[in-house]
Structures are given as structure tokens and as C-alpha cells.
Amino acid sequence: MSAASRVLCVDDETFNLTLLQALLEPRGYEILTAHGGEEALEVLARERVDLVLLDVMMPVIDGFEVCRRIKGVESTRAIPVVLLTALSGREDRIQGIEAGADDFITKPFDKGEVLARIQMLLKVKSLNERLRGAYDNILGLVSVGNDIIQAFDPLHFDFRTSVEAYAHRFIRGAGTEAEKPRAVLVGLSREDRTWSWRAYRISGEGVTKANVSPQLPAEALSSPESRLLCLNATDLEAPSGQWLRDALAPLGFGLTNAVCYLSQPLAVLILNYGRDVTEYDAAVLKSLVTQSLFLRSLAFQVSETENAFLYTVQALARAAEANDENTGNHIQRIGEYCAALARHLGLPEPYARALGIQAQMHDVGKVHIHPDLLRKKGYLTSEEWSEMHKHTLYGAMILGDHPRLQMARNVALSHHEKWDGSGYPFGLKGGEIPLEGRIVCIADQYDALRSVRSYKPALDHAATIRILLEGDGRTRPSHFDPEVLKAFEALHPHFDEIFQRFS
């Protein structure tokens, strides 16, 4: 039940205050009184006031000045002020309008007129408060939507978290208590066609959430078309709305009103505003649900595309290894090593994830190397090495210039370049080598030393670390970017774990 409207009556004459109090209190208004302008301002500073009846002719501070001060402060500006005055001249009315008065009543006043003016101004004030509350709610919900869109990562999008952000905003609300629902229920359908429900309610300074099991009839959630319901007390009493009241009663929800969005994948129930709900509330809910469902659909499509891209990358990488001594496990390990190094170097997570995928194509150019050369037992001649070196160029040619494969192209072309300039195909040195090439270089070298080759046995982890960190004549620490080598030294136990896991 809403609180009684509080009317502040201001006059320096006790008789007039008593007269107003006798008129208004029997009509359900709560009356505050002030003898003069100074006392009125003190009351306004500490009390909730819905309307001011203000005499004009008062000593010290007259009614015009009191009105100006009320309208000059943000906290009291929206309070309607009615000037009670025996002055009826045009200049007096202009002065009252300039002070910000909302209405005038001429003394001696008519009781019916006073009641009608008060009732009208309080109704306008209530409508303005609802409008401001609705506007603030829209701004808040738009802000939540902007935050969700700004942080939108289709590969890591959590639909429930998105919907939950809106539920929190609905509960916290804006404006008067009448503009805030008491609870929000969110239901998500599972693959087995059962439902997962959570209830959100305001508690102290925060919002609580709890798993619940409302017994909504199956037909309410099984329609292929979404449904939007706007139900007030009379609707909930009718058969068309009684099913909702009965379904939520076991959960302790005594329904007074509800706005519902019902569909096969999602149901949102916003319950018990402190006022009647309208089609406006339903439209706001529908808009927010539509945005969340769109983001979920977009995330699913992007994820499907990303999975197809990953499958294509791995298929191409495996095809390149078909005639080589390496196995599919080798390309998986390279991806894992490189992602770990990138993260340890403090590179952005999207870069680390991309490198973990695209590094697997480092040897894709081997599809252009003759199988006999790839399978040859023993050491290669200088001519054969020259031909083998071309796999870096072939790899760059295969991967082309598509922006999405730029990292893979850099890796294919530069993963055999050495920090000291002794690598191939271009003899690049230091920072001339793309960072991804520098990272893959040490990862590929580690895995090659750990793996069996026709010309050498597999080395254990300890021997491999010693060669990479100290050198063995053929491999030297100067081959590697010092920062990448330092990261490798810190991470090498993890490299051994990766090798064991993917062997």
C-alpha cells in the first residue's frame, strides 16, 4: 500500500494552518506545518514532502523567495508549490510564475478548489516521477546492454551471465519503489528439454539469486512462437492468468502483477512492481530478451565458424606431415608450446590463442617437398638441404595473403630464421624476425630434439634442455631471441608435461 501524500502548509498565522489541516487530514493527507519561510525550508531539508501550500505574505522571507529557493535546489525542485495569496494583481502573478510556482489559489479560498488543485498536482507529480523513473531505467538497461556488447567475445559468451546482468538491473531499478519489481525469474531450457530456473530478489544492498523449480505448465513453454504477457491483479484472477499465480504460489510469490516472456529456449518473469504493469514494460522486456538471444545466436555462429576454421587448419597441417616423420601429435604439441610461451611473455590472450592454432601450420610447405626426400634415411646432401629449405617459401605461398592467416604465413616463412642471422630462407636477424617466428623456432627445435629421426634417437627432456640452453655445436643459445629463451627456461617443465600428454 502506498504511503499517504505529505503536504507542507506554510503560513505565519496559526488559524490558517489549523484550517488547512482540518480540511486535508480527513481526506487522507499527512500534514506538516511551518510558521514562516525559514521554518518551511528547515522542514524541507529533513522531511519527505509531496506538495507545498505556501502563503505569500510572510515576514522575514516571503512566499516568493521561499518558492525560488525550493525550485533552485535539485532535491526539492520537483515538489509542486501552490501559492496562497490575497494578491490578485497581474504583477503579483508574474512574480509568482518567475519564482517557479506551479499554481495559485486566491484567498479566501474555496475548499473544493483547494482539494481539486492538490489532487491534480499530486497526480502530475506522480506521473512525472514515473516518467523519470522509466527514463532512468531505460538508461540503466541501455548501459547494461552497452557493457555486454563492449565485452562481447563470441567464443566465450555466457548467455546466462548476459541475462543475469539484466535481471540485476531490473531488480535494482531506478526512481521510486513503485518502479522496481520485487523479483525476476529466469528459466533456460536444457538439451534434455528440462529447465534450469533462478530467482533474483533484492536483499539489503545487493541482489540474491537462488535455484528454484516453478511448476509452469508444459504448454506455457512449448510453443514454437514466443509469447509476451502483461498481467495485473484482475488478469491473474482470470483463467488466462491463474495458471501463473498457481505455479508460483509454492515458491512464496504472492503475485500482484507480472510481465513475462515465454519461449522454448528462454523464459523471463518480472514480478510484482509497486504499480500496475503496462505494455511499455512488456516492450522493454521483449527488446532486451531479443538482444540477448541475438548475441547468443551470433556467438553460436561464430563458434561454429571458428571450429570449422580450426578443423581446416589442423587438416592442412596433418596433410603436410603425411610424408614426413612427424605425426599429428607433433603439430598439437607445437601449438601448445607456443601458446604457453606467448602467455608467459605477457602477450594478449587473443594473440596466444591464435598462435596456438596457427603455429600448427609451420611446416605446411612440406606438401611441395618430394616424399622420397622427406622419408630419406640418414643425412641430406647440400642440394637436398637446399630443396628442403624451400618448404618455408612454399608454406608462405600456400597460406597466401588472407589477413586471418597472416600469423600462420609469418610462422611458415620465418620459423627457421635465427636470432644471430644464421637461419633461412632470408638470414633475418634479431627483431627483423616476426615474433611468432621466434617463438615457434624454439618450440619446434625442442620437439625435434625430443622426437625420433632416421638420423638420430629421441633425447630425453634433460638432454634437450641442456642443448638449447648451453648449445652442442650445432645448436646454440644465440640462435634464439633472448627473451623467448628466458621464457622457455622458466617454462621447460611445462614443455615436458605437454610432450608426455601428446605423445
C-alpha positions as a Python dict, from the first residue, in 0.01 Angstrom:
ca = {
    (1, 'M'): (0, 0, 0),
    (2, 'S'): (148, 340, -98),
    (3, 'A'): (225, 597, 176),
    (4, 'A'): (-7, 894, 227),
    (5, 'S'): (87, 1210, 39),
    (6, 'R'): (262, 1463, 264),
    (7, 'V'): (153, 1825, 230),
    (8, 'L'): (356, 2105, 389),
    (9, 'C'): (135, 2401, 485),
    (10, 'V'): (330, 2726, 536),
    (11, 'D'): (174, 3037, 695),
    (12, 'D'): (267, 3273, 976),
    (13, 'E'): (-88, 3257, 1110),
    (14, 'T'): (-182, 2954, 1321),
    (15, 'F'): (-550, 2993, 1230),
    (16, 'N'): (-483, 2939, 859),
    (17, 'L'): (-263, 2634, 930),
    (18, 'T'): (-535, 2483, 1151),
    (19, 'L'): (-794, 2546, 880),
    (20, 'L'): (-587, 2370, 612),
    (21, 'Q'): (-509, 2081, 845),
    (22, 'A'): (-878, 2034, 925),
    (23, 'L'): (-957, 2035, 552),
    (24, 'L'): (-688, 1792, 435),
    (25, 'E'): (-631, 1536, 709),
    (26, 'P'): (-982, 1380, 681),
    (27, 'R'): (-904, 1323, 309),
    (28, 'G'): (-606, 1104, 393),
    (29, 'Y'): (-324, 1357, 354),
    (30, 'E'): (-42, 1373, 608),
    (31, 'I'): (3, 1735, 709),
    (32, 'L'): (329, 1908, 803),
    (33, 'T'): (316, 2270, 918),
    (34, 'A'): (565, 2557, 927),
    (35, 'H'): (526, 2904, 1075),
    (36, 'G'): (708, 3119, 822),
    (37, 'G'): (956, 3072, 543),
    (38, 'E'): (1265, 2985, 749),
    (39, 'E'): (1088, 2700, 928),
    (40, 'A'): (950, 2576, 594),
    (41, 'L'): (1297, 2547, 446),
    (42, 'E'): (1415, 2358, 757),
    (43, 'V'): (1127, 2110, 722),
    (44, 'L'): (1201, 2058, 352),
    (45, 'A'): (1566, 1984, 431),
    (46, 'R'): (1482, 1695, 663),
    (47, 'E'): (1140, 1559, 562),
    (48, 'R'): (982, 1396, 255),
    (49, 'V'): (730, 1644, 115),
    (50, 'D'): (500, 1584, -181),
    (51, 'L'): (338, 1928, -213),
    (52, 'V'): (373, 2273, -54),
    (53, 'L'): (83, 2511, 19),
    (54, 'L'): (267, 2840, 65),
    (55, 'D'): (132, 3172, 188),
    (56, 'V'): (286, 3471, 7),
    (57, 'M'): (263, 3747, 265),
    (58, 'M'): (501, 3638, 542),
    (59, 'P'): (762, 3835, 739),
    (60, 'V'): (1143, 3779, 704),
    (61, 'I'): (1116, 3552, 398),
    (62, 'D'): (809, 3594, 183),
    (63, 'G'): (643, 3318, -18),
    (64, 'F'): (803, 3425, -347),
    (65, 'E'): (1154, 3384, -205),
    (66, 'V'): (1070, 3052, -39),
    (67, 'C'): (935, 2928, -373),
    (68, 'R'): (1251, 3042, -552),
    (69, 'R'): (1468, 2851, -302),
    (70, 'I'): (1256, 2536, -332),
    (71, 'K'): (1282, 2543, -712),
    (72, 'G'): (1651, 2629, -702),
    (73, 'V'): (1761, 2307, -532),
    (74, 'E'): (1776, 1975, -718),
    (75, 'S'): (1640, 1774, -425),
    (76, 'T'): (1319, 1985, -395),
    (77, 'R'): (1276, 2124, -748),
    (78, 'A'): (1012, 1866, -847),
    (79, 'I'): (785, 1939, -546),
    (80, 'P'): (470, 2126, -660),
    (81, 'V'): (429, 2465, -492),
    (82, 'V'): (87, 2630, -465),
    (83, 'L'): (89, 2997, -365),
    (84, 'L'): (-197, 3103, -135),
    (85, 'T'): (-238, 3476, -171),
    (86, 'A'): (-484, 3759, -135),
    (87, 'L'): (-288, 3940, -404),
    (88, 'S'): (-462, 3917, -740),
    (89, 'G'): (-273, 4172, -946),
    (90, 'R'): (-108, 4083, -1277),
    (91, 'E'): (239, 4176, -1146),
    (92, 'D'): (197, 3950, -842),
    (93, 'R'): (108, 3654, -1060),
    (94, 'I'): (407, 3722, -1290),
    (95, 'Q'): (631, 3735, -987),
    (96, 'G'): (492, 3401, -868),
    (97, 'I'): (545, 3242, -1210),
    (98, 'E'): (902, 3374, -1220),
    (99, 'A'): (962, 3222, -876),
    (100, 'G'): (855, 2883, -1014),
    (101, 'A'): (510, 2841, -861),
    (102, 'D'): (301, 2559, -1007),
    (103, 'D'): (-37, 2707, -921),
    (104, 'F'): (-217, 2990, -738),
    (105, 'I'): (-515, 2989, -504),
    (106, 'T'): (-668, 3322, -410),
    (107, 'K'): (-773, 3391, -52),
    (108, 'P'): (-1031, 3344, 76),
    (109, 'F'): (-1010, 3003, -88),
    (110, 'D'): (-1282, 2760, -178),
    (111, 'K'): (-1240, 2419, -13),
    (112, 'G'): (-1341, 2227, -323),
    (113, 'E'): (-1095, 2421, -534),
    (114, 'V'): (-810, 2355, -290),
    (115, 'L'): (-878, 1981, -289),
    (116, 'A'): (-909, 1967, -669),
    (117, 'R'): (-584, 2162, -724),
    (118, 'I'): (-393, 1945, -477),
    (119, 'Q'): (-525, 1625, -629),
    (120, 'M'): (-435, 1738, -981),
    (121, 'L'): (-81, 1850, -889),
    (122, 'L'): (-7, 1532, -697),
    (123, 'K'): (-122, 1326, -994),
    (124, 'V'): (104, 1526, -1227),
    (125, 'K'): (393, 1483, -982),
    (126, 'S'): (335, 1108, -969),
    (127, 'L'): (328, 1087, -1349),
    (128, 'N'): (648, 1291, -1373),
    (129, 'E'): (819, 1065, -1119),
    (130, 'R'): (712, 759, -1315),
    (131, 'L'): (838, 917, -1635),
    (132, 'R'): (1174, 1000, -1477),
    (133, 'G'): (1194, 653, -1327),
    (134, 'A'): (1114, 493, -1662),
    (135, 'Y'): (1372, 713, -1833),
    (136, 'D'): (1639, 627, -1573),
    (137, 'N'): (1552, 258, -1604),
    (138, 'I'): (1588, 275, -1981),
    (139, 'L'): (1925, 450, -1946),
    (140, 'G'): (2038, 187, -1694),
    (141, 'L'): (1928, -103, -1912),
    (142, 'V'): (2089, 56, -2219),
    (143, 'S'): (2409, 94, -2018),
    (144, 'V'): (2400, -275, -1925),
    (145, 'G'): (2341, -361, -2290),
    (146, 'N'): (2633, -144, -2399),
    (147, 'D'): (2859, -311, -2141),
    (148, 'I'): (2757, -655, -2266),
    (149, 'I'): (2818, -559, -2629),
    (150, 'Q'): (3151, -392, -2549),
    (151, 'A'): (3271, -704, -2367),
    (152, 'F'): (3114, -942, -2619),
    (153, 'D'): (3351, -1227, -2702),
    (154, 'P'): (3162, -1473, -2922),
    (155, 'L'): (3399, -1758, -2839),
    (156, 'H'): (3347, -1712, -2463),
    (157, 'F'): (2993, -1574, -2449),
    (158, 'D'): (2792, -1687, -2147),
    (159, 'F'): (2422, -1647, -2220),
    (160, 'R'): (2312, -1688, -1858),
    (161, 'T'): (2554, -1418, -1741),
    (162, 'S'): (2413, -1182, -2004),
    (163, 'V'): (2053, -1242, -1894),
    (164, 'E'): (2156, -1222, -1529),
    (165, 'A'): (2302, -873, -1581),
    (166, 'Y'): (1961, -753, -1698),
    (167, 'A'): (1787, -928, -1408),
    (168, 'H'): (2010, -741, -1162),
    (169, 'R'): (1933, -412, -1330),
    (170, 'F'): (1556, -473, -1323),
    (171, 'I'): (1570, -552, -951),
    (172, 'R'): (1787, -254, -860),
    (173, 'G'): (1572, -29, -1078),
    (174, 'A'): (1558, 348, -1068),
    (175, 'G'): (1313, 607, -945),
    (176, 'T'): (1052, 528, -682),
    (177, 'E'): (993, 187, -525),
    (178, 'A'): (682, 155, -740),
    (179, 'E'): (909, 134, -1046),
    (180, 'K'): (1104, -166, -914),
    (181, 'P'): (986, -527, -936),
    (182, 'R'): (1026, -746, -628),
    (183, 'A'): (1163, -1048, -814),
    (184, 'V'): (1284, -1172, -1151),
    (185, 'L'): (1273, -1540, -1255),
    (186, 'V'): (1488, -1662, -1543),
    (187, 'G'): (1446, -2006, -1699),
    (188, 'L'): (1683, -2163, -1954),
    (189, 'S'): (1598, -2484, -2133),
    (190, 'R'): (1848, -2768, -2134),
    (191, 'E'): (1922, -3010, -2418),
    (192, 'D'): (1710, -3277, -2250),
    (193, 'R'): (1414, -3031, -2254),
    (194, 'T'): (1418, -2980, -1879),
    (195, 'W'): (1452, -2629, -1740),
    (196, 'S'): (1702, -2455, -1514),
    (197, 'W'): (1544, -2170, -1315),
    (198, 'R'): (1689, -1897, -1098),
    (199, 'A'): (1511, -1634, -891),
    (200, 'Y'): (1663, -1291, -827),
    (201, 'R'): (1543, -1073, -539),
    (202, 'I'): (1662, -757, -368),
    (203, 'S'): (1818, -812, -26),
    (204, 'G'): (1972, -527, 170),
    (205, 'E'): (2224, -359, -57),
    (206, 'G'): (2251, -645, -306),
    (207, 'V'): (2063, -895, -516),
    (208, 'T'): (2030, -1257, -410),
    (209, 'K'): (1987, -1544, -651),
    (210, 'A'): (1862, -1893, -583),
    (211, 'N'): (1779, -2201, -786),
    (212, 'V'): (1403, -2261, -793),
    (213, 'S'): (1161, -2504, -956),
    (214, 'P'): (839, -2332, -1061),
    (215, 'Q'): (579, -2576, -1190),
    (216, 'L'): (480, -2396, -1506),
    (217, 'P'): (253, -2599, -1734),
    (218, 'A'): (437, -2754, -2028),
    (219, 'E'): (220, -2576, -2285),
    (220, 'A'): (333, -2238, -2150),
    (221, 'L'): (692, -2307, -2261),
    (222, 'S'): (649, -2538, -2558),
    (223, 'S'): (505, -2304, -2817),
    (224, 'P'): (737, -2252, -3116),
    (225, 'E'): (639, -1884, -3109),
    (226, 'S'): (746, -1661, -2821),
    (227, 'R'): (472, -1509, -2604),
    (228, 'L'): (470, -1176, -2423),
    (229, 'L'): (228, -1137, -2130),
    (230, 'C'): (133, -830, -1929),
    (231, 'L'): (-76, -935, -1627),
    (232, 'N'): (-224, -723, -1347),
    (233, 'A'): (-433, -831, -1048),
    (234, 'T'): (-757, -878, -1242),
    (235, 'D'): (-573, -1073, -1514),
    (236, 'L'): (-420, -1305, -1254),
    (237, 'E'): (-765, -1379, -1117),
    (238, 'A'): (-896, -1474, -1460),
    (239, 'P'): (-839, -1824, -1604),
    (240, 'S'): (-594, -1682, -1859),
    (241, 'G'): (-358, -1575, -1579),
    (242, 'Q'): (-446, -1802, -1286),
    (243, 'W'): (-204, -2072, -1409),
    (244, 'L'): (91, -1840, -1339),
    (245, 'R'): (-29, -1749, -992),
    (246, 'D'): (-79, -2118, -907),
    (247, 'A'): (263, -2215, -1048),
    (248, 'L'): (450, -1959, -838),
    (249, 'A'): (249, -1984, -517),
    (250, 'P'): (457, -2280, -380),
    (251, 'L'): (769, -2062, -414),
    (252, 'G'): (621, -1793, -190),
    (253, 'F'): (540, -1544, -465),
    (254, 'G'): (208, -1376, -389),
    (255, 'L'): (153, -1226, -733),
    (256, 'T'): (10, -879, -777),
    (257, 'N'): (134, -831, -1135),
    (258, 'A'): (379, -982, -1384),
    (259, 'V'): (543, -922, -1719),
    (260, 'C'): (651, -1245, -1889),
    (261, 'Y'): (850, -1351, -2192),
    (262, 'L'): (793, -1718, -2269),
    (263, 'S'): (970, -1917, -2542),
    (264, 'Q'): (1126, -2259, -2592),
    (265, 'P'): (1485, -2155, -2514),
    (266, 'L'): (1420, -1884, -2254),
    (267, 'A'): (1160, -1760, -2007),
    (268, 'V'): (1180, -1437, -1809),
    (269, 'L'): (921, -1344, -1546),
    (270, 'I'): (935, -997, -1388),
    (271, 'L'): (713, -995, -1083),
    (272, 'N'): (534, -753, -854),
    (273, 'Y'): (601, -393, -945),
    (274, 'G'): (461, -143, -697),
    (275, 'R'): (214, -31, -965),
    (276, 'D'): (16, -177, -1250),
    (277, 'V'): (228, -303, -1538),
    (278, 'T'): (175, -177, -1890),
    (279, 'E'): (251, -265, -2248),
    (280, 'Y'): (553, -38, -2214),
    (281, 'D'): (704, -276, -1957),
    (282, 'A'): (641, -570, -2188),
    (283, 'A'): (804, -389, -2481),
    (284, 'V'): (1116, -313, -2278),
    (285, 'L'): (1146, -677, -2172),
    (286, 'K'): (1100, -801, -2526),
    (287, 'S'): (1370, -567, -2656),
    (288, 'L'): (1626, -684, -2400),
    (289, 'V'): (1546, -1052, -2448),
    (290, 'T'): (1573, -1011, -2825),
    (291, 'Q'): (1918, -857, -2787),
    (292, 'S'): (2037, -1139, -2562),
    (293, 'L'): (1903, -1406, -2795),
    (294, 'F'): (2066, -1234, -3091),
    (295, 'L'): (2404, -1230, -2915),
    (296, 'R'): (2364, -1597, -2827),
    (297, 'S'): (2283, -1682, -3189),
    (298, 'L'): (2577, -1474, -3312),
    (299, 'A'): (2812, -1640, -3062),
    (300, 'F'): (2696, -1983, -3176),
    (301, 'Q'): (2750, -1900, -3543),
    (302, 'V'): (3095, -1752, -3477),
    (303, 'S'): (3186, -2055, -3267),
    (304, 'E'): (3077, -2288, -3548),
    (305, 'T'): (3283, -2089, -3797),
    (306, 'E'): (3582, -2090, -3563),
    (307, 'N'): (3555, -2466, -3515),
    (308, 'A'): (3543, -2513, -3891),
    (309, 'F'): (3849, -2289, -3928),
    (310, 'L'): (4035, -2485, -3660),
    (311, 'Y'): (3945, -2815, -3825),
    (312, 'T'): (4068, -2684, -4161),
    (313, 'V'): (4394, -2562, -4006),
    (314, 'Q'): (4461, -2896, -3839),
    (315, 'A'): (4363, -3094, -4151),
    (316, 'L'): (4601, -2888, -4363),
    (317, 'A'): (4878, -2925, -4106),
    (318, 'R'): (4830, -3303, -4090),
    (319, 'A'): (4829, -3327, -4469),
    (320, 'A'): (5169, -3155, -4470),
    (321, 'E'): (5302, -3415, -4224),
    (322, 'A'): (5168, -3715, -4418),
    (323, 'N'): (5501, -3795, -4583),
    (324, 'D'): (5720, -3671, -4301),
    (325, 'E'): (5847, -3845, -3990),
    (326, 'N'): (5642, -3613, -3774),
    (327, 'T'): (5296, -3711, -3651),
    (328, 'G'): (4977, -3524, -3577),
    (329, 'N'): (5088, -3518, -3217),
    (330, 'H'): (5385, -3306, -3320),
    (331, 'I'): (5168, -3027, -3458),
    (332, 'Q'): (4945, -3035, -3148),
    (333, 'R'): (5249, -3007, -2925),
    (334, 'I'): (5386, -2714, -3122),
    (335, 'G'): (5058, -2530, -3075),
    (336, 'E'): (5058, -2597, -2701),
    (337, 'Y'): (5422, -2493, -2657),
    (338, 'C'): (5374, -2168, -2846),
    (339, 'A'): (5056, -2064, -2665),
    (340, 'A'): (5229, -2126, -2331),
    (341, 'L'): (5534, -1918, -2433),
    (342, 'A'): (5313, -1633, -2558),
    (343, 'R'): (5123, -1619, -2228),
    (344, 'H'): (5445, -1627, -2025),
    (345, 'L'): (5578, -1338, -2232),
    (346, 'G'): (5270, -1137, -2132),
    (347, 'L'): (5123, -1121, -2480),
    (348, 'P'): (4744, -1067, -2511),
    (349, 'E'): (4530, -1377, -2473),
    (350, 'P'): (4379, -1346, -2824),
    (351, 'Y'): (4735, -1348, -2964),
    (352, 'A'): (4828, -1653, -2756),
    (353, 'R'): (4515, -1841, -2868),
    (354, 'A'): (4572, -1752, -3233),
    (355, 'L'): (4936, -1855, -3219),
    (356, 'G'): (4843, -2185, -3056),
    (357, 'I'): (4625, -2259, -3360),
    (358, 'Q'): (4825, -2110, -3646),
    (359, 'A'): (5167, -2232, -3532),
    (360, 'Q'): (5044, -2579, -3623),
    (361, 'M'): (5085, -2481, -3990),
    (362, 'H'): (5456, -2405, -3957),
    (363, 'D'): (5556, -2689, -4194),
    (364, 'V'): (5259, -2673, -4432),
    (365, 'G'): (5500, -2606, -4720),
    (366, 'K'): (5628, -2964, -4697),
    (367, 'V'): (5339, -3074, -4919),
    (368, 'H'): (5556, -2944, -5206),
    (369, 'I'): (5866, -3142, -5097),
    (370, 'H'): (5909, -3480, -5268),
    (371, 'P'): (5810, -3769, -5037),
    (372, 'D'): (6141, -3950, -5105),
    (373, 'L'): (6329, -3655, -4964),
    (374, 'L'): (6108, -3635, -4657),
    (375, 'R'): (6145, -4010, -4593),
    (376, 'K'): (6517, -4035, -4666),
    (377, 'K'): (6716, -4226, -4405),
    (378, 'G'): (7031, -4059, -4287),
    (379, 'Y'): (7169, -3713, -4353),
    (380, 'L'): (7075, -3497, -4651),
    (381, 'T'): (7320, -3368, -4912),
    (382, 'S'): (7372, -2993, -4953),
    (383, 'E'): (7145, -2995, -5259),
    (384, 'E'): (6880, -3184, -5068),
    (385, 'W'): (6905, -2938, -4779),
    (386, 'S'): (6867, -2654, -5026),
    (387, 'E'): (6548, -2813, -5155),
    (388, 'M'): (6423, -2881, -4800),
    (389, 'H'): (6477, -2516, -4708),
    (390, 'K'): (6223, -2418, -4972),
    (391, 'H'): (5937, -2555, -4760),
    (392, 'T'): (5929, -2218, -4580),
    (393, 'L'): (5868, -2037, -4908),
    (394, 'Y'): (5617, -2294, -5023),
    (395, 'G'): (5432, -2254, -4693),
    (396, 'A'): (5404, -1878, -4737),
    (397, 'M'): (5280, -1933, -5093),
    (398, 'I'): (5011, -2181, -4981),
    (399, 'L'): (4884, -1961, -4698),
    (400, 'G'): (4871, -1652, -4917),
    (401, 'D'): (4774, -1302, -4809),
    (402, 'H'): (4445, -1352, -4625),
    (403, 'P'): (4451, -1139, -4304),
    (404, 'R'): (4318, -1428, -4096),
    (405, 'L'): (4623, -1639, -4193),
    (406, 'Q'): (4885, -1366, -4169),
    (407, 'M'): (5027, -1509, -3847),
    (408, 'A'): (5045, -1859, -3998),
    (409, 'R'): (5221, -1718, -4306),
    (410, 'N'): (5477, -1539, -4087),
    (411, 'V'): (5536, -1861, -3893),
    (412, 'A'): (5577, -2076, -4205),
    (413, 'L'): (5820, -1828, -4357),
    (414, 'S'): (6032, -1741, -4051),
    (415, 'H'): (6036, -2031, -3804),
    (416, 'H'): (6384, -2139, -3925),
    (417, 'E'): (6532, -1790, -3903),
    (418, 'K'): (6787, -1748, -3620),
    (419, 'W'): (6836, -1454, -3388),
    (420, 'D'): (7205, -1430, -3489),
    (421, 'G'): (7119, -1425, -3861),
    (422, 'S'): (7234, -1781, -3937),
    (423, 'G'): (6891, -1915, -4032),
    (424, 'Y'): (6693, -1945, -4353),
    (425, 'P'): (6537, -1861, -4600),
    (426, 'F'): (6643, -1493, -4578),
    (427, 'G'): (6902, -1487, -4299),
    (428, 'L'): (6694, -1240, -4097),
    (429, 'K'): (6845, -1120, -3771),
    (430, 'G'): (6708, -1010, -3432),
    (431, 'G'): (6393, -805, -3444),
    (432, 'E'): (6369, -845, -3820),
    (433, 'I'): (6220, -1188, -3748),
    (434, 'P'): (5845, -1177, -3668),
    (435, 'L'): (5779, -1252, -3301),
    (436, 'E'): (5565, -1555, -3384),
    (437, 'G'): (5854, -1696, -3587),
    (438, 'R'): (6093, -1651, -3293),
    (439, 'I'): (5850, -1832, -3061),
    (440, 'V'): (5787, -2123, -3297),
    (441, 'C'): (6162, -2157, -3364),
    (442, 'I'): (6246, -2271, -3012),
    (443, 'A'): (5926, -2476, -2974),
    (444, 'D'): (5997, -2663, -3299),
    (445, 'Q'): (6362, -2719, -3201),
    (446, 'Y'): (6263, -2860, -2861),
    (447, 'D'): (6016, -3104, -3016),
    (448, 'A'): (6258, -3211, -3289),
    (449, 'L'): (6524, -3298, -3030),
    (450, 'R'): (6270, -3495, -2824),
    (451, 'S'): (6149, -3693, -3129),
    (452, 'V'): (6298, -3992, -3311),
    (453, 'R'): (6451, -3916, -3652),
    (454, 'S'): (6610, -4150, -3909),
    (455, 'Y'): (6944, -3990, -3834),
    (456, 'K'): (6916, -3970, -3452),
    (457, 'P'): (6742, -4118, -3150),
    (458, 'A'): (6498, -3925, -2931),
    (459, 'L'): (6659, -3727, -2648),
    (460, 'D'): (6513, -3702, -2301),
    (461, 'H'): (6397, -3373, -2154),
    (462, 'A'): (6713, -3305, -1953),
    (463, 'A'): (6944, -3355, -2254),
    (464, 'T'): (6722, -3137, -2473),
    (465, 'I'): (6721, -2853, -2218),
    (466, 'R'): (7100, -2870, -2188),
    (467, 'I'): (7145, -2840, -2567),
    (468, 'L'): (6904, -2547, -2602),
    (469, 'L'): (7037, -2354, -2304),
    (470, 'E'): (7407, -2435, -2341),
    (471, 'G'): (7450, -2545, -2704),
    (472, 'D'): (7613, -2851, -2860),
    (473, 'G'): (7800, -2704, -3153),
    (474, 'R'): (7513, -2738, -3399),
    (475, 'T'): (7251, -2569, -3181),
    (476, 'R'): (7350, -2256, -2988),
    (477, 'P'): (7163, -2025, -2749),
    (478, 'S'): (7248, -1736, -2983),
    (479, 'H'): (7000, -1886, -3230),
    (480, 'F'): (6708, -1777, -3012),
    (481, 'D'): (6554, -1449, -2907),
    (482, 'P'): (6696, -1394, -2555),
    (483, 'E'): (6354, -1303, -2411),
    (484, 'V'): (6190, -1609, -2567),
    (485, 'L'): (6479, -1829, -2447),
    (486, 'K'): (6437, -1687, -2095),
    (487, 'A'): (6065, -1766, -2105),
    (488, 'F'): (6145, -2116, -2230),
    (489, 'E'): (6391, -2170, -1944),
    (490, 'A'): (6123, -2075, -1693),
    (491, 'L'): (5859, -2292, -1863),
    (492, 'H'): (6058, -2601, -1963),
    (493, 'P'): (5895, -2835, -1704),
    (494, 'H'): (5561, -2748, -1867),
    (495, 'F'): (5707, -2835, -2207),
    (496, 'D'): (5788, -3182, -2075),
    (497, 'E'): (5431, -3218, -1947),
    (498, 'I'): (5295, -3120, -2290),
    (499, 'F'): (5527, -3366, -2464),
    (500, 'Q'): (5417, -3651, -2238),
    (501, 'R'): (5050, -3563, -2273),
    (502, 'F'): (5052, -3554, -2653),
    (503, 'S'): (5288, -3847, -2720),
}
